Amino acid sequence: MKFTYRFLLIILLFIGCTSTIDNDLKSYMVGSWQTTYFKIKMPTVHKTDSLTVIEEDFSSPNAGLAQSVYREDGAFSSWFLLPNGERSGETAGVWDAKGKDSLYVDYFYHGKQVKAWYSITKTPLGFNAQMIYDWDNDGDYDDELFMKTKRIRLN
């Protein structure tokens, strides 16, 4: 009988720890973020053999800023903050996190429903994200995105 209780206790502790791990990224993501750098490599743009790379470093003083907010209820919004303080390209959607490194987003942008999974690596200032997606809309999920972010406070 003692063995059964010990076994149940171990299982309950494991489930509790697993649940904490699953919620780890969820609680980390809640808040406001700003993209500091991104790079998209598209090896077969529109079914050609040409490599196209889009890269943006948001560190210059007059650069616009890509910002987003992730809320506890699973909603998020993102926009591009122009140098004059105006928001552009606002979109909203839903998000979820699984485990300690998988972020799912679902939103409508530029006439397309985007459903994407990111692999997240936490950093001292925020997180890095990587994913494979069809960014050039050629039907092939072969485009690589890498993005760096930092946590911010919005007024």
PDB file of C-alpha atoms in Angstrom:
ATOM      1  CA  MET A   1       0.000   0.000   0.000  1.00  0.00           C
ATOM      2  CA  LYS A   2       2.855   2.397   0.835  1.00  0.00           C
ATOM      3  CA  PHE A   3       4.313   1.737  -2.615  1.00  0.00           C
ATOM      4  CA  THR A   4       1.048   2.779  -4.287  1.00  0.00           C
ATOM      5  CA  TYR A   5       0.876   6.058  -2.322  1.00  0.00           C
ATOM      6  CA  ARG A   6       4.523   6.823  -3.072  1.00  0.00           C
ATOM      7  CA  PHE A   7       3.990   6.029  -6.731  1.00  0.00           C
ATOM      8  CA  LEU A   8       0.913   8.287  -6.872  1.00  0.00           C
ATOM      9  CA  LEU A   9       2.824  11.055  -5.102  1.00  0.00           C
ATOM     10  CA  ILE A  10       5.680  10.794  -7.615  1.00  0.00           C
ATOM     11  CA  ILE A  11       3.215  10.893 -10.537  1.00  0.00           C
ATOM     12  CA  LEU A  12       1.427  13.933  -9.070  1.00  0.00           C
ATOM     13  CA  LEU A  13       4.752  15.721  -8.544  1.00  0.00           C
ATOM     14  CA  PHE A  14       5.772  14.923 -12.128  1.00  0.00           C
ATOM     15  CA  ILE A  15       2.463  16.222 -13.494  1.00  0.00           C
ATOM     16  CA  GLY A  16       2.806  19.359 -11.372  1.00  0.00           C
ATOM     17  CA  CYS A  17       6.349  19.973 -12.625  1.00  0.00           C
ATOM     18  CA  THR A  18       5.326  19.323 -16.229  1.00  0.00           C
ATOM     19  CA  SER A  19       2.474  21.764 -15.859  1.00  0.00           C
ATOM     20  CA  THR A  20       4.887  24.392 -14.505  1.00  0.00           C
ATOM     21  CA  ILE A  21       7.238  23.823 -17.447  1.00  0.00           C
ATOM     22  CA  ASP A  22       4.349  24.130 -19.923  1.00  0.00           C
ATOM     23  CA  ASN A  23       3.267  27.410 -18.376  1.00  0.00           C
ATOM     24  CA  ASP A  24       6.810  28.764 -18.160  1.00  0.00           C
ATOM     25  CA  LEU A  25       6.859  30.278 -21.662  1.00  0.00           C
ATOM     26  CA  LYS A  26       3.230  31.383 -21.365  1.00  0.00           C
ATOM     27  CA  SER A  27       3.942  33.529 -18.327  1.00  0.00           C
ATOM     28  CA  TYR A  28       7.238  34.764 -19.822  1.00  0.00           C
ATOM     29  CA  MET A  29       5.536  35.970 -23.015  1.00  0.00           C
ATOM     30  CA  VAL A  30       2.888  38.077 -21.267  1.00  0.00           C
ATOM     31  CA  GLY A  31       3.880  41.712 -21.683  1.00  0.00           C
ATOM     32  CA  SER A  32       5.208  44.148 -24.268  1.00  0.00           C
ATOM     33  CA  TRP A  33       7.972  43.397 -26.778  1.00  0.00           C
ATOM     34  CA  GLN A  34       9.986  45.143 -29.448  1.00  0.00           C
ATOM     35  CA  THR A  35      11.782  43.489 -32.346  1.00  0.00           C
ATOM     36  CA  THR A  36      15.397  44.645 -32.501  1.00  0.00           C
ATOM     37  CA  TYR A  37      16.519  42.575 -35.507  1.00  0.00           C
ATOM     38  CA  PHE A  38      15.098  40.131 -38.027  1.00  0.00           C
ATOM     39  CA  LYS A  39      16.296  38.215 -41.047  1.00  0.00           C
ATOM     40  CA  ILE A  40      14.269  36.173 -43.516  1.00  0.00           C
ATOM     41  CA  LYS A  41      16.041  33.895 -46.005  1.00  0.00           C
ATOM     42  CA  MET A  42      13.897  32.763 -48.947  1.00  0.00           C
ATOM     43  CA  PRO A  43      15.835  30.213 -51.033  1.00  0.00           C
ATOM     44  CA  THR A  44      13.252  29.675 -53.798  1.00  0.00           C
ATOM     45  CA  VAL A  45      11.423  32.970 -54.172  1.00  0.00           C
ATOM     46  CA  HIS A  46       8.358  32.347 -56.333  1.00  0.00           C
ATOM     47  CA  LYS A  47       9.737  28.947 -57.414  1.00  0.00           C
ATOM     48  CA  THR A  48      13.034  30.350 -58.766  1.00  0.00           C
ATOM     49  CA  ASP A  49      16.517  29.262 -57.763  1.00  0.00           C
ATOM     50  CA  SER A  50      17.292  32.735 -56.402  1.00  0.00           C
ATOM     51  CA  LEU A  51      18.039  33.371 -52.749  1.00  0.00           C
ATOM     52  CA  THR A  52      16.440  36.526 -51.378  1.00  0.00           C
ATOM     53  CA  VAL A  53      17.350  37.842 -47.938  1.00  0.00           C
ATOM     54  CA  ILE A  54      15.381  40.498 -46.083  1.00  0.00           C
ATOM     55  CA  GLU A  55      17.226  41.857 -43.091  1.00  0.00           C
ATOM     56  CA  GLU A  56      16.313  44.680 -40.742  1.00  0.00           C
ATOM     57  CA  ASP A  57      18.293  46.095 -37.818  1.00  0.00           C
ATOM     58  CA  PHE A  58      16.115  48.476 -35.838  1.00  0.00           C
ATOM     59  CA  SER A  59      19.007  50.176 -34.019  1.00  0.00           C
ATOM     60  CA  SER A  60      19.319  53.319 -36.141  1.00  0.00           C
ATOM     61  CA  PRO A  61      17.858  56.462 -34.515  1.00  0.00           C
ATOM     62  CA  ASN A  62      15.230  57.073 -37.228  1.00  0.00           C
ATOM     63  CA  ALA A  63      14.168  53.457 -37.636  1.00  0.00           C
ATOM     64  CA  GLY A  64      10.564  52.511 -37.129  1.00  0.00           C
ATOM     65  CA  LEU A  65       9.948  49.968 -34.398  1.00  0.00           C
ATOM     66  CA  ALA A  66       8.069  46.667 -34.554  1.00  0.00           C
ATOM     67  CA  GLN A  67       6.205  46.259 -31.266  1.00  0.00           C
ATOM     68  CA  SER A  68       3.718  43.801 -29.818  1.00  0.00           C
ATOM     69  CA  VAL A  69       1.755  42.996 -26.686  1.00  0.00           C
ATOM     70  CA  TYR A  70       0.914  39.465 -25.520  1.00  0.00           C
ATOM     71  CA  ARG A  71      -1.947  39.269 -23.022  1.00  0.00           C
ATOM     72  CA  GLU A  72      -2.730  36.584 -20.449  1.00  0.00           C
ATOM     73  CA  ASP A  73      -6.026  35.746 -22.161  1.00  0.00           C
ATOM     74  CA  GLY A  74      -4.189  34.514 -25.297  1.00  0.00           C
ATOM     75  CA  ALA A  75      -4.775  37.651 -27.381  1.00  0.00           C
ATOM     76  CA  PHE A  76      -1.979  39.676 -28.905  1.00  0.00           C
ATOM     77  CA  SER A  77      -1.598  42.760 -31.029  1.00  0.00           C
ATOM     78  CA  SER A  78       1.320  44.096 -33.020  1.00  0.00           C
ATOM     79  CA  TRP A  79       2.129  47.205 -35.022  1.00  0.00           C
ATOM     80  CA  PHE A  80       4.945  49.204 -36.522  1.00  0.00           C
ATOM     81  CA  LEU A  81       5.715  52.410 -34.620  1.00  0.00           C
ATOM     82  CA  LEU A  82       6.846  55.060 -37.098  1.00  0.00           C
ATOM     83  CA  PRO A  83       9.552  57.617 -36.163  1.00  0.00           C
ATOM     84  CA  ASN A  84       6.834  60.297 -35.823  1.00  0.00           C
ATOM     85  CA  GLY A  85       5.048  58.200 -33.139  1.00  0.00           C
ATOM     86  CA  GLU A  86       2.188  56.964 -35.343  1.00  0.00           C
ATOM     87  CA  ARG A  87       1.250  53.278 -35.490  1.00  0.00           C
ATOM     88  CA  SER A  88       1.064  51.512 -38.826  1.00  0.00           C
ATOM     89  CA  GLY A  89       0.161  47.973 -39.921  1.00  0.00           C
ATOM     90  CA  GLU A  90      -1.690  47.097 -36.744  1.00  0.00           C
ATOM     91  CA  THR A  91      -2.911  43.540 -36.470  1.00  0.00           C
ATOM     92  CA  ALA A  92      -4.355  41.364 -33.737  1.00  0.00           C
ATOM     93  CA  GLY A  93      -4.658  37.658 -33.188  1.00  0.00           C
ATOM     94  CA  VAL A  94      -4.265  34.840 -30.712  1.00  0.00           C
ATOM     95  CA  TRP A  95      -1.219  33.135 -29.292  1.00  0.00           C
ATOM     96  CA  ASP A  96      -0.345  30.094 -27.219  1.00  0.00           C
ATOM     97  CA  ALA A  97       2.818  28.540 -25.852  1.00  0.00           C
ATOM     98  CA  LYS A  98       3.711  24.885 -25.399  1.00  0.00           C
ATOM     99  CA  GLY A  99       6.558  23.639 -23.291  1.00  0.00           C
ATOM    100  CA  LYS A 100       9.459  25.941 -22.691  1.00  0.00           C
ATOM    101  CA  ASP A 101      10.238  26.907 -26.290  1.00  0.00           C
ATOM    102  CA  SER A 102       7.252  26.746 -28.674  1.00  0.00           C
ATOM    103  CA  LEU A 103       5.166  29.825 -29.472  1.00  0.00           C
ATOM    104  CA  TYR A 104       2.099  29.635 -31.742  1.00  0.00           C
ATOM    105  CA  VAL A 105       0.539  32.732 -33.322  1.00  0.00           C
ATOM    106  CA  ASP A 106      -2.559  33.076 -35.486  1.00  0.00           C
ATOM    107  CA  TYR A 107      -3.390  36.440 -37.095  1.00  0.00           C
ATOM    108  CA  PHE A 108      -4.555  38.068 -40.318  1.00  0.00           C
ATOM    109  CA  TYR A 109      -1.981  40.273 -42.103  1.00  0.00           C
ATOM    110  CA  HIS A 110      -1.719  41.692 -45.630  1.00  0.00           C
ATOM    111  CA  GLY A 111      -4.718  39.684 -46.821  1.00  0.00           C
ATOM    112  CA  LYS A 112      -3.410  36.384 -45.489  1.00  0.00           C
ATOM    113  CA  GLN A 113      -4.191  34.277 -42.425  1.00  0.00           C
ATOM    114  CA  VAL A 114      -0.856  33.542 -40.744  1.00  0.00           C
ATOM    115  CA  LYS A 115      -0.629  30.476 -38.521  1.00  0.00           C
ATOM    116  CA  ALA A 116       2.942  29.963 -37.402  1.00  0.00           C
ATOM    117  CA  TRP A 117       5.039  28.141 -34.797  1.00  0.00           C
ATOM    118  CA  TYR A 118       8.201  29.768 -33.482  1.00  0.00           C
ATOM    119  CA  SER A 119      11.033  28.114 -31.622  1.00  0.00           C
ATOM    120  CA  ILE A 120      11.843  30.488 -28.746  1.00  0.00           C
ATOM    121  CA  THR A 121      15.132  30.922 -26.910  1.00  0.00           C
ATOM    122  CA  LYS A 122      15.025  33.218 -23.895  1.00  0.00           C
ATOM    123  CA  THR A 123      17.768  35.851 -23.636  1.00  0.00           C
ATOM    124  CA  PRO A 124      18.710  38.243 -20.813  1.00  0.00           C
ATOM    125  CA  LEU A 125      16.772  41.085 -22.506  1.00  0.00           C
ATOM    126  CA  GLY A 126      13.967  39.159 -24.206  1.00  0.00           C
ATOM    127  CA  PHE A 127      13.922  36.250 -26.633  1.00  0.00           C
ATOM    128  CA  ASN A 128      15.107  35.053 -30.025  1.00  0.00           C
ATOM    129  CA  ALA A 129      12.664  33.333 -32.355  1.00  0.00           C
ATOM    130  CA  GLN A 130      13.200  31.034 -35.322  1.00  0.00           C
ATOM    131  CA  MET A 131      10.742  29.475 -37.708  1.00  0.00           C
ATOM    132  CA  ILE A 132      10.252  27.973 -41.153  1.00  0.00           C
ATOM    133  CA  TYR A 133       7.333  29.461 -43.106  1.00  0.00           C
ATOM    134  CA  ASP A 134       6.144  30.305 -46.630  1.00  0.00           C
ATOM    135  CA  TRP A 135       6.942  34.040 -46.466  1.00  0.00           C
ATOM    136  CA  ASP A 136       7.157  34.437 -50.267  1.00  0.00           C
ATOM    137  CA  ASN A 137       3.777  32.721 -50.827  1.00  0.00           C
ATOM    138  CA  ASP A 138       5.140  30.262 -53.390  1.00  0.00           C
ATOM    139  CA  GLY A 139       3.563  27.232 -51.687  1.00  0.00           C
ATOM    140  CA  ASP A 140       6.859  25.950 -50.238  1.00  0.00           C
ATOM    141  CA  TYR A 141       7.463  26.154 -46.504  1.00  0.00           C
ATOM    142  CA  ASP A 142      11.195  26.702 -46.950  1.00  0.00           C
ATOM    143  CA  ASP A 143      11.766  30.288 -45.809  1.00  0.00           C
ATOM    144  CA  GLU A 144      13.752  30.801 -42.605  1.00  0.00           C
ATOM    145  CA  LEU A 145      13.055  33.623 -40.169  1.00  0.00           C
ATOM    146  CA  PHE A 146      15.316  34.643 -37.295  1.00  0.00           C
ATOM    147  CA  MET A 147      14.240  37.442 -34.956  1.00  0.00           C
ATOM    148  CA  LYS A 148      15.623  39.119 -31.815  1.00  0.00           C
ATOM    149  CA  THR A 149      13.352  40.925 -29.363  1.00  0.00           C
ATOM    150  CA  LYS A 150      13.555  42.779 -26.099  1.00  0.00           C
ATOM    151  CA  ARG A 151      10.990  43.382 -23.378  1.00  0.00           C
ATOM    152  CA  ILE A 152       9.711  46.966 -23.231  1.00  0.00           C
ATOM    153  CA  ARG A 153       7.298  49.087 -21.242  1.00  0.00           C
ATOM    154  CA  LEU A 154       4.605  50.871 -23.203  1.00  0.00           C
ATOM    155  CA  ASN A 155       3.200  54.163 -21.960  1.00  0.00           C
TER     156      ASN A 155
END
